[in-house]
CSV table of C-alpha atoms in Angstrom, one decimal:
chain,number,residue,atom,x,y,z
A,174,UNK,CA,0.0,0.0,0.0
A,175,UNK,CA,2.8,2.4,0.9
A,176,UNK,CA,4.6,1.5,-2.3
A,177,UNK,CA,1.5,2.3,-4.3
A,178,UNK,CA,1.1,5.6,-2.5
A,179,UNK,CA,4.7,6.5,-3.3
A,180,UNK,CA,4.2,5.7,-7.0
A,181,UNK,CA,1.0,7.8,-7.1
A,182,UNK,CA,2.8,10.7,-5.4
A,183,UNK,CA,5.7,10.3,-7.8
A,184,UNK,CA,3.4,10.3,-10.8
A,185,UNK,CA,1.6,13.4,-9.6
A,186,UNK,CA,4.8,15.2,-9.1
A,187,UNK,CA,6.0,14.3,-12.6
A,188,UNK,CA,2.7,15.5,-14.1
A,189,UNK,CA,2.9,18.8,-12.1
A,190,UNK,CA,6.5,19.4,-13.3
A,191,UNK,CA,5.6,18.5,-16.9
A,192,UNK,CA,2.6,20.7,-17.0
A,193,UNK,CA,4.5,23.6,-15.4
A,194,UNK,CA,7.3,23.3,-17.9
A,195,UNK,CA,4.8,23.2,-20.8
A,196,UNK,CA,3.0,26.3,-19.5
A,197,UNK,CA,6.4,28.0,-19.2
A,198,UNK,CA,7.2,27.2,-22.8
A,199,UNK,CA,3.8,28.7,-23.8
A,200,UNK,CA,4.4,31.8,-21.7
A,201,UNK,CA,7.9,32.2,-23.1
A,202,UNK,CA,6.3,32.1,-26.5
A,203,UNK,CA,3.9,34.8,-25.3
A,204,UNK,CA,6.8,36.9,-24.4
A,205,UNK,CA,9.2,36.2,-27.3
A,206,UNK,CA,6.8,36.5,-30.2
A,207,UNK,CA,5.2,39.9,-29.2
A,208,UNK,CA,8.7,41.2,-28.3
A,209,UNK,CA,9.8,40.2,-31.8
A,210,UNK,CA,6.8,41.8,-33.6
A,211,UNK,CA,6.5,44.7,-31.2
A,212,UNK,CA,9.8,46.5,-32.3
A,213,UNK,CA,8.8,45.8,-35.9
A,214,UNK,CA,5.3,47.3,-35.6
A,215,UNK,CA,6.4,50.3,-33.6
A,216,UNK,CA,8.8,51.1,-36.4
A,217,UNK,CA,6.7,50.5,-39.4
A,218,UNK,CA,3.5,51.9,-37.9
A,219,UNK,CA,3.1,55.5,-36.9
A,220,UNK,CA,2.5,56.2,-33.2
A,221,UNK,CA,-1.2,57.1,-33.9
A,222,UNK,CA,-1.7,53.9,-35.9
A,223,UNK,CA,-0.1,51.8,-33.2
A,224,UNK,CA,-2.3,53.6,-30.7
A,225,UNK,CA,-5.4,52.4,-32.6
A,226,UNK,CA,-4.1,48.8,-32.7
A,227,UNK,CA,-3.5,48.9,-28.9
A,228,UNK,CA,-6.9,50.5,-28.2
A,229,UNK,CA,-8.8,47.9,-30.2
A,230,UNK,CA,-6.8,45.2,-28.4
A,231,UNK,CA,-7.9,46.6,-25.0
A,232,UNK,CA,-11.5,46.5,-26.2
A,233,UNK,CA,-11.0,42.9,-27.3
A,234,UNK,CA,-9.7,42.0,-23.8
A,235,UNK,CA,-13.2,42.9,-22.5
A,236,UNK,CA,-14.8,40.9,-25.2
A,237,UNK,CA,-12.5,37.9,-24.5
A,238,UNK,CA,-13.3,38.0,-20.7
A,239,UNK,CA,-17.1,37.9,-21.5
A,240,UNK,CA,-16.7,35.0,-24.0
A,241,UNK,CA,-14.5,33.1,-21.6
A,242,UNK,CA,-16.9,33.8,-18.7
A,243,UNK,CA,-14.6,32.2,-16.1
A,244,UNK,CA,-14.9,28.7,-17.8
A,245,UNK,CA,-11.1,28.4,-17.7
A,246,UNK,CA,-11.6,27.8,-14.0
A,247,UNK,CA,-15.2,26.4,-13.6
A,248,UNK,CA,-15.1,24.1,-16.6
A,249,UNK,CA,-11.5,23.0,-15.8
A,250,UNK,CA,-12.8,21.9,-12.3
A,251,UNK,CA,-15.7,20.0,-13.9
A,252,UNK,CA,-13.3,18.2,-16.3
A,253,UNK,CA,-10.9,17.3,-13.4
A,254,UNK,CA,-13.8,15.8,-11.5
A,255,UNK,CA,-15.1,13.6,-14.3
A,256,UNK,CA,-12.3,13.0,-16.7
A,257,UNK,CA,-12.6,9.2,-16.5
A,258,UNK,CA,-16.3,9.4,-17.6
A,259,UNK,CA,-16.1,10.2,-21.4
A,260,UNK,CA,-19.8,10.4,-21.8
A,261,UNK,CA,-20.2,13.0,-19.0
A,262,UNK,CA,-17.0,14.8,-20.3
A,263,UNK,CA,-18.6,15.1,-23.8
A,264,UNK,CA,-21.7,16.9,-22.3
A,265,UNK,CA,-19.5,19.2,-20.3
A,266,UNK,CA,-17.6,20.2,-23.5
A,267,UNK,CA,-20.8,20.7,-25.5
A,268,UNK,CA,-22.7,22.6,-22.9
A,269,UNK,CA,-19.7,24.9,-22.2
A,270,UNK,CA,-19.3,25.6,-26.0
A,271,UNK,CA,-23.0,26.3,-26.3
A,272,UNK,CA,-22.8,28.8,-23.4
A,273,UNK,CA,-19.7,30.4,-25.0
A,274,UNK,CA,-21.6,30.8,-28.3
A,275,UNK,CA,-24.4,32.6,-26.5
A,276,UNK,CA,-21.9,34.9,-25.0
A,277,UNK,CA,-20.3,35.6,-28.5
A,278,UNK,CA,-23.7,36.8,-29.7
A,279,UNK,CA,-24.2,39.1,-26.6
A,280,UNK,CA,-20.6,40.4,-27.0
A,281,UNK,CA,-21.1,41.2,-30.7
A,282,UNK,CA,-24.3,43.3,-29.9
A,283,UNK,CA,-22.3,45.2,-27.3
A,284,UNK,CA,-19.4,45.7,-29.7
A,285,UNK,CA,-21.7,47.2,-32.4
A,286,UNK,CA,-23.0,49.7,-29.9
A,287,UNK,CA,-19.4,50.6,-28.9
A,288,UNK,CA,-18.4,51.1,-32.5
A,289,UNK,CA,-21.4,53.5,-33.0
A,290,UNK,CA,-20.6,55.4,-29.7
A,291,UNK,CA,-16.7,55.6,-29.7
A,292,UNK,CA,-15.1,57.6,-32.6
A,293,UNK,CA,-11.8,55.7,-32.6
A,294,UNK,CA,-13.7,52.4,-33.1
A,295,UNK,CA,-16.1,53.9,-35.6
A,296,UNK,CA,-13.2,55.1,-37.8
A,297,UNK,CA,-11.8,51.6,-37.8
A,298,UNK,CA,-15.0,49.5,-37.7
A,299,UNK,CA,-13.8,46.7,-40.1
A,300,UNK,CA,-10.5,46.3,-38.1
A,301,UNK,CA,-12.5,46.1,-34.9
A,302,UNK,CA,-15.0,43.5,-36.2
A,303,UNK,CA,-12.2,41.3,-37.7
A,304,UNK,CA,-10.4,41.5,-34.3
A,305,UNK,CA,-13.6,40.3,-32.7
A,306,UNK,CA,-13.8,37.3,-35.1
A,307,UNK,CA,-10.5,36.0,-33.4
A,308,UNK,CA,-12.2,36.3,-30.0
A,309,UNK,CA,-15.3,34.4,-31.2
A,310,UNK,CA,-13.0,31.6,-32.6
A,311,UNK,CA,-11.5,31.0,-29.2
A,312,UNK,CA,-14.7,29.1,-28.3
A,313,UNK,CA,-13.3,26.2,-30.2
A,314,UNK,CA,-9.8,26.1,-28.6
A,315,UNK,CA,-10.9,24.0,-25.6
A,316,UNK,CA,-8.3,25.3,-23.1
A,317,UNK,CA,-10.5,24.2,-20.1
A,318,UNK,CA,-10.6,20.6,-21.5
A,319,UNK,CA,-6.8,20.1,-21.7
A,320,UNK,CA,-6.1,21.9,-18.5
A,321,UNK,CA,-8.6,19.6,-16.7
A,322,UNK,CA,-7.0,16.5,-18.3
A,323,UNK,CA,-3.6,17.9,-17.2
A,324,UNK,CA,-2.3,17.7,-20.8
A,325,UNK,CA,-0.9,21.2,-21.0
A,326,UNK,CA,1.4,20.2,-23.9
A,327,UNK,CA,-1.6,20.3,-26.2
A,328,UNK,CA,-2.4,23.9,-25.2
A,329,UNK,CA,1.3,24.8,-25.6
A,330,UNK,CA,1.7,23.3,-29.0
A,331,UNK,CA,-1.5,24.8,-30.2
A,332,UNK,CA,-0.6,28.3,-28.9
A,333,UNK,CA,3.0,28.2,-30.2
A,334,UNK,CA,1.7,27.2,-33.7
A,335,UNK,CA,-1.1,29.7,-33.7
A,336,UNK,CA,1.0,32.7,-32.7
A,337,UNK,CA,4.1,31.7,-34.7
A,338,UNK,CA,2.0,31.7,-37.9
A,339,UNK,CA,0.5,35.1,-37.2
A,340,UNK,CA,3.9,36.6,-36.1
A,341,UNK,CA,5.9,35.3,-39.1
A,342,UNK,CA,3.2,36.5,-41.6
A,343,UNK,CA,3.2,39.9,-39.9
A,344,UNK,CA,6.7,40.6,-41.3
A,345,UNK,CA,5.5,39.6,-44.8
A,346,UNK,CA,2.2,41.6,-45.0
A,347,UNK,CA,2.5,44.6,-42.6
A,348,UNK,CA,4.7,47.3,-44.0
A,349,UNK,CA,3.0,50.6,-43.1
A,350,UNK,CA,-0.2,52.1,-41.7
A,351,UNK,CA,-2.3,51.0,-44.7
A,352,UNK,CA,-1.5,47.3,-43.9
A,353,UNK,CA,-2.9,47.5,-40.4
A,354,UNK,CA,-6.0,45.5,-41.5
A,355,UNK,CA,-3.7,42.4,-42.0
A,356,UNK,CA,-3.1,42.1,-38.2
A,357,UNK,CA,-6.4,40.6,-37.3
A,358,UNK,CA,-6.6,38.6,-40.6
A,359,UNK,CA,-3.3,36.9,-39.7
A,360,UNK,CA,-4.6,36.1,-36.2
A,361,UNK,CA,-7.7,34.5,-37.8
A,362,UNK,CA,-5.4,32.3,-40.0
A,363,UNK,CA,-3.3,31.3,-37.0
A,364,UNK,CA,-6.3,30.5,-34.9
A,365,UNK,CA,-7.9,28.4,-37.6
A,366,UNK,CA,-4.8,26.2,-37.7
A,367,UNK,CA,-4.9,25.9,-33.9
A,368,UNK,CA,-8.6,24.8,-34.0
A,369,UNK,CA,-7.8,22.1,-36.5
A,370,UNK,CA,-5.1,20.8,-34.2
A,371,UNK,CA,-7.4,20.8,-31.2
A,372,UNK,CA,-10.1,18.8,-32.9
A,373,UNK,CA,-7.5,16.3,-34.2
A,374,UNK,CA,-6.3,15.8,-30.6
A,375,UNK,CA,-9.8,15.3,-29.4
A,376,UNK,CA,-10.5,12.8,-32.1
A,377,UNK,CA,-7.3,10.9,-31.2
A,378,UNK,CA,-8.6,10.6,-27.6
A,379,UNK,CA,-12.1,9.6,-28.7
A,380,UNK,CA,-13.5,12.7,-27.0
A,381,UNK,CA,-16.8,13.8,-28.6
A,382,UNK,CA,-18.9,16.9,-28.2
A,383,UNK,CA,-22.5,16.4,-27.0
A,384,UNK,CA,-25.2,19.1,-26.4
A,385,UNK,CA,-27.8,18.7,-23.7
A,386,UNK,CA,-29.6,21.9,-24.7
A,387,UNK,CA,-30.0,25.6,-23.9
A,388,UNK,CA,-31.2,24.9,-20.3
A,389,UNK,CA,-27.9,23.1,-19.5
A,390,UNK,CA,-25.9,25.9,-21.2
A,391,UNK,CA,-27.6,28.5,-19.0
A,392,UNK,CA,-26.9,26.4,-15.9
A,393,UNK,CA,-23.2,26.4,-17.0
A,394,UNK,CA,-23.4,30.2,-17.2
A,395,UNK,CA,-24.9,30.4,-13.8
A,396,UNK,CA,-22.2,28.2,-12.3
A,397,UNK,CA,-19.4,30.1,-13.9
A,398,UNK,CA,-20.8,33.6,-13.0
A,399,UNK,CA,-18.7,33.9,-9.8
A,400,UNK,CA,-15.5,33.2,-11.8
A,401,UNK,CA,-16.6,35.7,-14.5
A,402,UNK,CA,-17.1,38.4,-12.0
A,403,UNK,CA,-13.6,37.9,-10.7
A,404,UNK,CA,-12.1,37.9,-14.2
A,405,UNK,CA,-14.2,40.9,-15.3
A,406,UNK,CA,-13.0,42.8,-12.3
A,407,UNK,CA,-9.4,41.9,-13.0
A,408,UNK,CA,-9.8,43.2,-16.6
A,409,UNK,CA,-10.9,46.5,-15.1
A,410,UNK,CA,-7.3,46.9,-13.9
A,411,UNK,CA,-5.8,46.8,-17.4
A,412,UNK,CA,-8.2,47.3,-20.2
A,413,UNK,CA,-10.3,50.0,-18.5
A,414,UNK,CA,-7.2,52.1,-18.0
A,415,UNK,CA,-6.4,51.9,-21.7
A,416,UNK,CA,-10.0,52.7,-22.7
A,417,UNK,CA,-10.0,55.8,-20.6
A,418,UNK,CA,-6.6,56.8,-21.8
A,419,UNK,CA,-7.9,56.5,-25.3
A,420,UNK,CA,-10.7,59.0,-24.4
A,421,UNK,CA,-8.7,61.5,-22.4
A,422,UNK,CA,-5.3,61.6,-24.0
A,423,UNK,CA,-4.0,61.4,-27.5
A,424,UNK,CA,-3.2,58.2,-29.5
A,425,UNK,CA,0.6,58.7,-29.1
A,426,UNK,CA,0.3,58.4,-25.3
A,427,UNK,CA,-2.0,55.4,-25.8
A,428,UNK,CA,0.9,53.9,-27.8
A,429,UNK,CA,3.4,54.6,-25.0
A,430,UNK,CA,1.1,53.2,-22.4
A,431,UNK,CA,0.5,50.1,-24.5
A,432,UNK,CA,4.2,49.4,-25.2
A,433,UNK,CA,5.1,49.7,-21.5
A,434,UNK,CA,2.1,47.6,-20.4
A,435,UNK,CA,3.0,44.9,-23.0
A,436,UNK,CA,6.5,44.7,-21.6
A,437,UNK,CA,5.2,44.5,-18.1
A,438,UNK,CA,2.6,41.9,-19.1
A,439,UNK,CA,5.3,39.9,-20.8
A,440,UNK,CA,7.1,39.7,-17.4
A,441,UNK,CA,3.9,38.9,-15.5
A,442,UNK,CA,3.1,36.1,-18.0
A,443,UNK,CA,6.1,34.3,-16.4
A,444,UNK,CA,4.0,34.0,-13.2
A,445,UNK,CA,1.0,32.2,-14.7
A,446,UNK,CA,2.7,28.9,-15.6
A,447,UNK,CA,3.5,28.5,-11.9
A,448,UNK,CA,0.0,29.3,-10.7
A,449,UNK,CA,-1.7,27.5,-13.6
A,450,UNK,CA,0.5,24.5,-13.1
A,451,UNK,CA,-0.3,24.0,-9.5
A,452,UNK,CA,-4.1,24.8,-9.8
A,453,UNK,CA,-5.3,21.3,-10.9
A,454,UNK,CA,-3.0,19.7,-8.2
A,455,UNK,CA,-4.3,22.1,-5.5
A,456,UNK,CA,-8.0,21.3,-6.4
A,457,UNK,CA,-7.1,17.7,-5.6
A,458,UNK,CA,-4.7,18.0,-2.7
A,459,UNK,CA,-5.4,21.5,-1.1
A,460,UNK,CA,-1.7,21.4,-0.1
A,461,UNK,CA,-0.9,24.6,1.9
A,462,UNK,CA,2.8,23.8,2.0
A,463,UNK,CA,3.0,23.8,-1.8
A,464,UNK,CA,1.6,27.4,-1.8
A,465,UNK,CA,4.1,28.7,0.9
A,466,UNK,CA,7.0,26.8,-0.7
A,467,UNK,CA,6.2,28.4,-4.1
A,468,UNK,CA,6.1,31.8,-2.5
A,469,UNK,CA,9.4,31.4,-0.7
A,470,UNK,CA,11.1,30.2,-3.9
A,471,UNK,CA,9.8,32.7,-6.4
A,472,UNK,CA,9.4,36.0,-4.4
A,473,UNK,CA,13.2,36.7,-4.2
A,474,UNK,CA,13.4,36.1,-8.0
A,475,UNK,CA,10.5,38.6,-8.5
A,476,UNK,CA,12.3,41.2,-6.3
A,477,UNK,CA,15.5,40.8,-8.3
A,478,UNK,CA,13.5,41.2,-11.5
A,479,UNK,CA,11.9,44.4,-10.3
A,480,UNK,CA,15.3,45.9,-9.5
A,481,UNK,CA,16.6,44.8,-12.9
A,482,UNK,CA,13.6,46.5,-14.6
A,483,UNK,CA,14.3,49.8,-12.9
A,484,UNK,CA,18.0,49.7,-14.0
A,485,UNK,CA,17.5,48.7,-17.6
A,486,UNK,CA,14.2,50.6,-18.3
A,487,UNK,CA,15.8,53.0,-20.9
A,488,UNK,CA,17.7,50.3,-22.8
A,489,UNK,CA,14.7,48.0,-22.8
A,490,UNK,CA,12.4,50.7,-24.3
A,491,UNK,CA,15.2,51.6,-26.9
A,492,UNK,CA,15.4,47.9,-28.0
A,493,UNK,CA,11.6,47.2,-28.0
A,494,UNK,CA,10.1,50.5,-29.1
A,495,UNK,CA,12.9,52.5,-30.7
A,496,UNK,CA,14.0,56.0,-29.9
A,497,UNK,CA,10.6,57.5,-30.1
A,498,UNK,CA,9.5,55.5,-27.0
A,499,UNK,CA,12.5,56.3,-24.7
A,500,UNK,CA,10.4,59.1,-23.2
A,501,UNK,CA,8.3,56.4,-21.5
A,502,UNK,CA,11.1,55.4,-19.1
A,503,UNK,CA,9.4,57.0,-16.0
A,504,UNK,CA,6.2,55.2,-17.0
A,505,UNK,CA,7.9,51.8,-17.2
A,506,UNK,CA,9.4,52.3,-13.8
A,507,UNK,CA,6.1,53.3,-12.3
A,508,UNK,CA,4.8,49.8,-13.2
A,509,UNK,CA,7.4,48.1,-10.9
A,510,UNK,CA,5.0,47.9,-7.8
A,511,UNK,CA,2.6,46.1,-10.0
A,512,UNK,CA,5.3,43.6,-11.1
A,513,UNK,CA,6.2,42.9,-7.5
A,514,UNK,CA,2.7,42.4,-6.0
A,515,UNK,CA,1.0,40.6,-8.9
A,516,UNK,CA,2.7,37.3,-8.3
A,517,UNK,CA,1.7,36.8,-4.6
A,518,UNK,CA,-1.7,38.2,-5.5
A,519,UNK,CA,-2.3,35.5,-8.2
A,520,UNK,CA,-0.8,32.7,-6.0
A,521,UNK,CA,-3.0,33.3,-3.0
A,522,UNK,CA,-6.1,33.7,-5.2
A,523,UNK,CA,-7.5,30.9,-7.3
A,524,UNK,CA,-4.7,28.3,-6.8
A,525,UNK,CA,-5.0,28.7,-3.0
A,526,UNK,CA,-8.5,30.1,-2.0
A,527,UNK,CA,-10.2,28.7,-5.1
A,528,UNK,CA,-8.8,25.2,-4.4
A,529,UNK,CA,-10.6,25.1,-1.0
A,530,UNK,CA,-13.9,26.3,-2.4
A,531,UNK,CA,-13.6,30.0,-1.5
A,532,UNK,CA,-14.7,31.3,-4.9
A,533,UNK,CA,-16.9,34.0,-3.3
A,534,UNK,CA,-14.0,35.3,-1.1
A,535,UNK,CA,-11.6,35.3,-4.1
A,536,UNK,CA,-14.1,37.1,-6.2
A,537,UNK,CA,-14.9,39.5,-3.4
A,538,UNK,CA,-11.2,40.6,-3.1
A,539,UNK,CA,-11.1,41.2,-6.9
A,540,UNK,CA,-14.3,43.2,-7.0
A,541,UNK,CA,-13.3,45.3,-4.0
A,542,UNK,CA,-10.0,46.0,-5.7
A,543,UNK,CA,-11.8,46.9,-8.9
A,544,UNK,CA,-13.8,49.4,-7.0
A,545,UNK,CA,-10.6,50.8,-5.5
A,546,UNK,CA,-9.2,51.1,-9.0
A,547,UNK,CA,-12.3,52.8,-10.4
A,548,UNK,CA,-12.4,55.1,-7.4
A,549,UNK,CA,-8.8,56.0,-8.0
A,550,UNK,CA,-9.4,56.7,-11.6
A,551,UNK,CA,-12.3,59.0,-10.8
A,552,UNK,CA,-10.2,60.8,-8.1
A,553,UNK,CA,-7.4,61.4,-10.7
A,554,UNK,CA,-9.9,62.8,-13.1
A,555,UNK,CA,-11.5,65.1,-10.5
A,556,UNK,CA,-8.2,66.6,-9.3
A,557,UNK,CA,-6.9,66.9,-12.8
A,558,UNK,CA,-4.0,64.4,-12.4
A,559,UNK,CA,-5.2,61.9,-15.0
A,560,UNK,CA,-1.8,60.9,-16.5
A,561,UNK,CA,-0.2,57.6,-17.4
A,562,UNK,CA,2.4,57.6,-14.6
A,563,UNK,CA,-0.2,58.1,-11.8
A,564,UNK,CA,-2.4,55.5,-13.5
A,565,UNK,CA,0.5,53.0,-13.3
A,566,UNK,CA,1.2,53.8,-9.7
A,567,UNK,CA,-2.5,53.4,-8.9
A,568,UNK,CA,-2.5,50.0,-10.5
A,569,UNK,CA,0.4,48.9,-8.3
A,570,UNK,CA,-1.4,50.2,-5.2
A,571,UNK,CA,-4.6,48.3,-5.9
A,572,UNK,CA,-2.7,45.1,-6.7
A,573,UNK,CA,-1.0,45.3,-3.2
A,574,UNK,CA,-4.4,45.7,-1.7
A,575,UNK,CA,-5.7,42.6,-3.4
A,576,UNK,CA,-2.7,40.6,-2.2
A,577,UNK,CA,-3.2,41.8,1.4
A,578,UNK,CA,-6.9,40.7,1.3
A,579,UNK,CA,-6.3,37.3,-0.2
A,580,UNK,CA,-3.4,36.5,2.1
A,581,UNK,CA,-5.6,37.4,5.1
A,582,UNK,CA,-8.3,35.1,3.9
A,583,UNK,CA,-5.8,32.3,3.4
A,584,UNK,CA,-4.7,32.7,7.0
A,585,UNK,CA,-8.3,32.8,8.2
A,586,UNK,CA,-9.2,29.6,6.4
A,587,UNK,CA,-5.8,27.8,6.9
A,588,UNK,CA,-7.5,24.9,8.7
A,589,UNK,CA,-9.3,23.9,5.4
A,590,UNK,CA,-6.0,23.3,3.7
A,591,UNK,CA,-4.1,20.0,4.0
A,592,UNK,CA,-1.2,21.1,6.2
């Protein structure tokens, strides 16, 4: 019996390490490919044009959160709990897809209203709609399925292929502002290839898609609502800032903000393989020691990375954006508090609190932080200090608040973890 338990533990550890490595490969790709295309786009596109690209991207972040609706967490948990029952698994996939398609329709109606109401979107309506097509196609990428099956290599291969195709073709087709329309078209091509790969992998595993009906899809939406509220509130921290900047400042400053935010997001994307890698394991084991050990290992690395960012800010912007973006050095440095607090904030959120069934508490911390962010934005507008540097500092402050609340909840419910 002991021998069997040791073998199971060894197998679990190997799976955890493998999944984390696969997610790291995917996130390195998320960093490398944008950092390869970003210097190219900032040089071939004008600042105003790149500002439009960034603004539409921020809008699509909202659309993507609505379409995802928290299924990356709720549906992943459903798959984890029934992955041995293929019939039940088929209905989970089908009902989740049906729910996502309903959300695509709702999102598109909202987008049409936004295009009519916001001048920058109205002037680039075709570009905006094509960008939304990519969001709609993500319904068929099945991230939740392969995360739940703990086969992260499928997600990684699919993502690397999808983004590599779009990135390589960018150098071929995008030469100046008039070629901007190719950016979403190339994403559509890359996503189409990824979808074909996903369905091939499902067929290989004899996993089918079965639909129960609209009632079951609506139940899925209800079950996932708590995760959606959390993710929507999280999006408030990033996309809402960009949306407001696009309204109150010029496109050139939107471009500077977006370049710095993309660089910061590239660093932060190194955090998610760790937290995503331990999430399925935490759902099963609720291992508090794994959470604290992860924090002790990685927080010193995060701190060193923050110091490094402060020192090399100018050179990083010179390499990534070119000389016209060097003026954004103070802005990039203002993002450092966000870089520091985001890792523990993520770690003590869904991988820790979510694993012990504290979805409401996790979502509550995110919503409260979102209100703090919105309150801060309004305060900056009222006192006439709405500028990109103060926005970046505000974002770091609200992230620190979210970490403090989540850590306090973890201490409060420590008895529900496996110590």
